[in-house]
Tab-separated table of C-alpha atoms in Angstrom:
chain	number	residue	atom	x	y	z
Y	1	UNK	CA	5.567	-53.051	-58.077
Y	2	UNK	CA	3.497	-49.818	-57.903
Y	3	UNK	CA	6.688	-47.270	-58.736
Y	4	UNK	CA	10.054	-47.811	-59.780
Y	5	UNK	CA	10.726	-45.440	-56.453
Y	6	UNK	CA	9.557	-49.069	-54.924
Y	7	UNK	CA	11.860	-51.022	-57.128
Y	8	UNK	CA	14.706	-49.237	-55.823
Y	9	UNK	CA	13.369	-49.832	-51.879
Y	10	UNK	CA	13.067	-53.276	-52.021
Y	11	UNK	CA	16.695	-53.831	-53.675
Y	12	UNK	CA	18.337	-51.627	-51.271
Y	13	UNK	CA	16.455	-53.248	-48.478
Y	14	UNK	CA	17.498	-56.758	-50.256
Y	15	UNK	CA	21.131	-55.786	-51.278
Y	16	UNK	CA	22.014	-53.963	-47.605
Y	17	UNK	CA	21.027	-53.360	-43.764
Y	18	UNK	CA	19.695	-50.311	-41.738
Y	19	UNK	CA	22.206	-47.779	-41.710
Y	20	UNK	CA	24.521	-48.349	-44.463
Y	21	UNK	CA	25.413	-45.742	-46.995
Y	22	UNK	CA	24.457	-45.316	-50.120
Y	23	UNK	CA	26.477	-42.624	-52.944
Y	24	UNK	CA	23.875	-41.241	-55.055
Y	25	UNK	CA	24.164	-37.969	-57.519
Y	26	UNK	CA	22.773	-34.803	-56.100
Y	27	UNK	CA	21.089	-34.109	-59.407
Y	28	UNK	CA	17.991	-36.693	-59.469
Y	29	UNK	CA	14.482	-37.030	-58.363
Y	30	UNK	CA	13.686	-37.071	-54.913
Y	31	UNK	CA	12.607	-40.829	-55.506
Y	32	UNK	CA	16.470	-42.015	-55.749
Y	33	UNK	CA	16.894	-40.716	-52.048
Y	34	UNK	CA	13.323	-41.666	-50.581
Y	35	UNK	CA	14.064	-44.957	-51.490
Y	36	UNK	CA	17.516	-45.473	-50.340
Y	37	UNK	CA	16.370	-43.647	-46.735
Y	38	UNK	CA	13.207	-45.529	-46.591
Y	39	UNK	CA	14.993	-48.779	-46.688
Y	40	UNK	CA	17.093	-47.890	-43.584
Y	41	UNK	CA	20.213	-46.836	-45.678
Y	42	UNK	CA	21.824	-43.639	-45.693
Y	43	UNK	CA	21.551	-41.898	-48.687
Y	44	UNK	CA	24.912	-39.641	-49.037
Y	45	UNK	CA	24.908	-36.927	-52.193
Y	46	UNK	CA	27.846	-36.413	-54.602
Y	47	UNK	CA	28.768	-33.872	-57.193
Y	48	UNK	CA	28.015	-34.484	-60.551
Y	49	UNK	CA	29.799	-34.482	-63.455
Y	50	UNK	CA	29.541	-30.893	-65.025
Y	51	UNK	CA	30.235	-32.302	-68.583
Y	52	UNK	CA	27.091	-34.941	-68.756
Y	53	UNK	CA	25.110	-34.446	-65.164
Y	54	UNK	CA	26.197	-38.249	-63.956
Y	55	UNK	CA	27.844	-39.255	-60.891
Y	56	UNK	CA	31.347	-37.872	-60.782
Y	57	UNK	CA	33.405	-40.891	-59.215
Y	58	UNK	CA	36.054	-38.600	-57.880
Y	59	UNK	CA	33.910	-36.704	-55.639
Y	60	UNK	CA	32.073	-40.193	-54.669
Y	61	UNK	CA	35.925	-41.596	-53.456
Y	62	UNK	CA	35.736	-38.452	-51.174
Y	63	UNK	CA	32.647	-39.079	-49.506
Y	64	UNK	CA	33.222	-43.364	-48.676
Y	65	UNK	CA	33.121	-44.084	-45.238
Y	66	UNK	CA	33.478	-47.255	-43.510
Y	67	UNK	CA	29.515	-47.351	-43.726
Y	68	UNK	CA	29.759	-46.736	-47.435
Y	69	UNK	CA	28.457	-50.304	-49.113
Y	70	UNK	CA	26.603	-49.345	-52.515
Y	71	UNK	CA	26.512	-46.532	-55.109
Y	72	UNK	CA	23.502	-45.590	-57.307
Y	73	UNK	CA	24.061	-44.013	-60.449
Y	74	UNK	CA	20.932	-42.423	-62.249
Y	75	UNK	CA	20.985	-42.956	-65.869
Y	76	UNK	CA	19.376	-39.180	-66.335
Y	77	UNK	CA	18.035	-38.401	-69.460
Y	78	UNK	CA	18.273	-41.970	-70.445
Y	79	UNK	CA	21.909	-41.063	-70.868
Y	80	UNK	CA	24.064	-44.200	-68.463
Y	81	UNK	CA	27.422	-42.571	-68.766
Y	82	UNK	CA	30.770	-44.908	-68.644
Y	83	UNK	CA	29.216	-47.450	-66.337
Y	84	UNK	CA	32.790	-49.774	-66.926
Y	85	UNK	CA	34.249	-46.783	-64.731
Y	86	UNK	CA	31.641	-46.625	-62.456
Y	87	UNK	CA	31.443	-51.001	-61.936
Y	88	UNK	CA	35.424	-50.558	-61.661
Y	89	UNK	CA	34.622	-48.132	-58.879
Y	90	UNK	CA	32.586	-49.860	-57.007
Y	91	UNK	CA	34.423	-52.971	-57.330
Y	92	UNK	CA	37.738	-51.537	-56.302
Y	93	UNK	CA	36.089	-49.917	-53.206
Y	94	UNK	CA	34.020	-53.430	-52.327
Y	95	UNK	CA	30.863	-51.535	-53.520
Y	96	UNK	CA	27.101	-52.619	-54.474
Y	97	UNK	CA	26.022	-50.754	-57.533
Y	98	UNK	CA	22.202	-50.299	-57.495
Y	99	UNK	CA	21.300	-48.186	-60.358
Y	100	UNK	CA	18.187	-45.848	-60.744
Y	101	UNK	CA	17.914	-46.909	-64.448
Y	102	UNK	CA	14.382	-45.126	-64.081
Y	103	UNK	CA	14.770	-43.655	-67.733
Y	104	UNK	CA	16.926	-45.960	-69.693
Y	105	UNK	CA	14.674	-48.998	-70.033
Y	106	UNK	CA	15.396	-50.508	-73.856
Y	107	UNK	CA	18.793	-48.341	-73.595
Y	108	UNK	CA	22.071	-49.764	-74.369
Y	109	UNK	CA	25.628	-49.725	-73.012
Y	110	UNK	CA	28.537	-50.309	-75.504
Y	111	UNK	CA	25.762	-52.800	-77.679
Y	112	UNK	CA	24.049	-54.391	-73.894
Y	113	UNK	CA	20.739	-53.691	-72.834
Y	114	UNK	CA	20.849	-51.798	-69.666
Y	115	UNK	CA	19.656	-54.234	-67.030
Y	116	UNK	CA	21.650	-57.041	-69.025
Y	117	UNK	CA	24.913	-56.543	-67.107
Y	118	UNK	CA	26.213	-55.279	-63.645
Y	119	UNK	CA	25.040	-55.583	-60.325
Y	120	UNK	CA	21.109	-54.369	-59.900
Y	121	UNK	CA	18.920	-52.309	-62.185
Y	122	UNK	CA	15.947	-51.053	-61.325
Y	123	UNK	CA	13.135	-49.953	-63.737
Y	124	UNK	CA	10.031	-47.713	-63.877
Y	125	UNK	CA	7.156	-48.086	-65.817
Y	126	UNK	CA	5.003	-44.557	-64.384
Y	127	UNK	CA	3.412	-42.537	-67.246
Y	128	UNK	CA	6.251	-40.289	-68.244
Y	129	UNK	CA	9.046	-43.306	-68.510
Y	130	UNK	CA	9.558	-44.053	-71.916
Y	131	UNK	CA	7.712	-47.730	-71.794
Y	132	UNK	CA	5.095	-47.566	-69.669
Y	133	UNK	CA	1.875	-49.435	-68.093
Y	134	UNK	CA	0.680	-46.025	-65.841
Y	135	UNK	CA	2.543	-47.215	-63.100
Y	136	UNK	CA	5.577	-49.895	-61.855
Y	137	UNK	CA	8.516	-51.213	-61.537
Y	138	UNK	CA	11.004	-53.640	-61.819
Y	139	UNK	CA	14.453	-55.181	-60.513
Y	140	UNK	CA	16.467	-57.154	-62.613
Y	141	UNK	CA	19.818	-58.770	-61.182
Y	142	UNK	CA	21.387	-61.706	-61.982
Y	143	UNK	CA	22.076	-62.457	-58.020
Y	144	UNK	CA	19.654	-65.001	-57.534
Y	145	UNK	CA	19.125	-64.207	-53.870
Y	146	UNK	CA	18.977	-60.781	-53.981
Y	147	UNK	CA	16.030	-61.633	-56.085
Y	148	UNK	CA	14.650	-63.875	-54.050
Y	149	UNK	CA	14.570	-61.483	-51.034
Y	150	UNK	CA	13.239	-58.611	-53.124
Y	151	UNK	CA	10.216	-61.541	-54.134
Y	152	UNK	CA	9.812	-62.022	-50.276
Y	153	UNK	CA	9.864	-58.073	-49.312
Y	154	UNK	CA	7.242	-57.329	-52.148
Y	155	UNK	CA	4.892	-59.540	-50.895
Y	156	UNK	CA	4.994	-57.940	-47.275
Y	157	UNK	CA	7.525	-59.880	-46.448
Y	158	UNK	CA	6.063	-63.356	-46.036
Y	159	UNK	CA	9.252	-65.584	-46.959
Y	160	UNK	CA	9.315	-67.995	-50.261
Y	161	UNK	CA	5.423	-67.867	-50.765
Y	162	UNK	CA	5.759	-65.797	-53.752
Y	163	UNK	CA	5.808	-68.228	-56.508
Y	164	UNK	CA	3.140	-70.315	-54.723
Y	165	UNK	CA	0.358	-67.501	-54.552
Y	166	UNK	CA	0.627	-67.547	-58.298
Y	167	UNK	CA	0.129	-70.941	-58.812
Y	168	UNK	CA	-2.495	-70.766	-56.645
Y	169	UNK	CA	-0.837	-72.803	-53.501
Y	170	UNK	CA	-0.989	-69.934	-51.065
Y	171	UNK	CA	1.264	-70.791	-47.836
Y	172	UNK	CA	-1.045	-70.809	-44.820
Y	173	UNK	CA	1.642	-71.152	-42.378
Y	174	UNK	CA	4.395	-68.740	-43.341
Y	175	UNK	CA	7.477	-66.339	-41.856
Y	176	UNK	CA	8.246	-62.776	-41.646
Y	177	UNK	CA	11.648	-62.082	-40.514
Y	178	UNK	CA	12.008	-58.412	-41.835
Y	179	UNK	CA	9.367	-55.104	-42.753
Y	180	UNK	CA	7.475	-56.175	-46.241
Y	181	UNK	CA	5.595	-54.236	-48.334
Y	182	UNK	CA	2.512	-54.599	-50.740
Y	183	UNK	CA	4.332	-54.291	-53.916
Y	184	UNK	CA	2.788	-55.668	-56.819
């Protein structure tokens, strides 16, 4: 992908539809909440955490609607916080967790690599991140669909002709069903 800001549009466009609402901290780049809004979602800001800067969960309980279907912590400063509080969270209010893990790539969580565990991680690779190749991105999930989809969207949208471009077998005839992107 070009940014990790596109990382985190493509698996909120994967993981949910137009119009649902997404929990994100108030303290974080613009980037968290262009890519949640440009997706079609909702972003919806929370307090954080006075202590460490993260998302505080109580104020995050306040704020779920019945449109609420994903939070996205930001792993600021590298720093991930108690993400076992925040996946209990999310899984006791039926929640996607997408996380902006924009600064923690090669970071751990109680001895796991960030992006090893949980529901989605997305990566950035721009020129200040701490690995870099001047710019991208990444998502890493284990949902094998969500995946999938994100392959699809990156590649403007055209459906399962991902893998074949790179072997060189380009699809000639091919579907769109949803808004793609040029992501590489």
């Amino acid at each position: 992908f070009e940014l990790g800001t596109a990382a985190l549009q493509l698996a909120v466009q994967a993981a949910l539809q137009p119009g649902d609402e997404v929990l994100v901290p108030s303290l974080t780049y613009v980037a968290s909440f262009q890519a949640i809004s440009a997706a079609g979602a909702i972003p919806v800001a929370c307090e954080v955490r006075e202590a460490d800067a993260l998302l505080d969960l109580a104020d995050a309980a306040q704020r779920i609607t019945p449109r609420t279907r994903a939070l996205m912590p930001v792993h600021y400063a590298s720093y991930s916080g108690d993400l076992d509080a925040v996946h209990e969270f999310a899984q006791r209010h039926r929640l996607r967790v997408i996380a902006d893990a924009a600064h923690a790539f090669g970071c751990t969580h109680r001895g796991r690599k960030i992006g090893s565990f949980g529901d989605v991680s997305c990566f950035s690779f721009d020129g200040i991140k701490n690995i870099t190749c001047g710019e991208g991105g990444a998502v890493v999930s284990a949902d094998a669909e969500l995946i999938a989809k994100v392959r699809d969207l990156r590649m403007l949208g055209v459906e399962r002709d991902t893998e074949k471009r790179y072997q060189r077998q380009r699809s000639w005839e091919f579907e769109v069903a949803e808004q793609g992107w040029r992501y590489h």
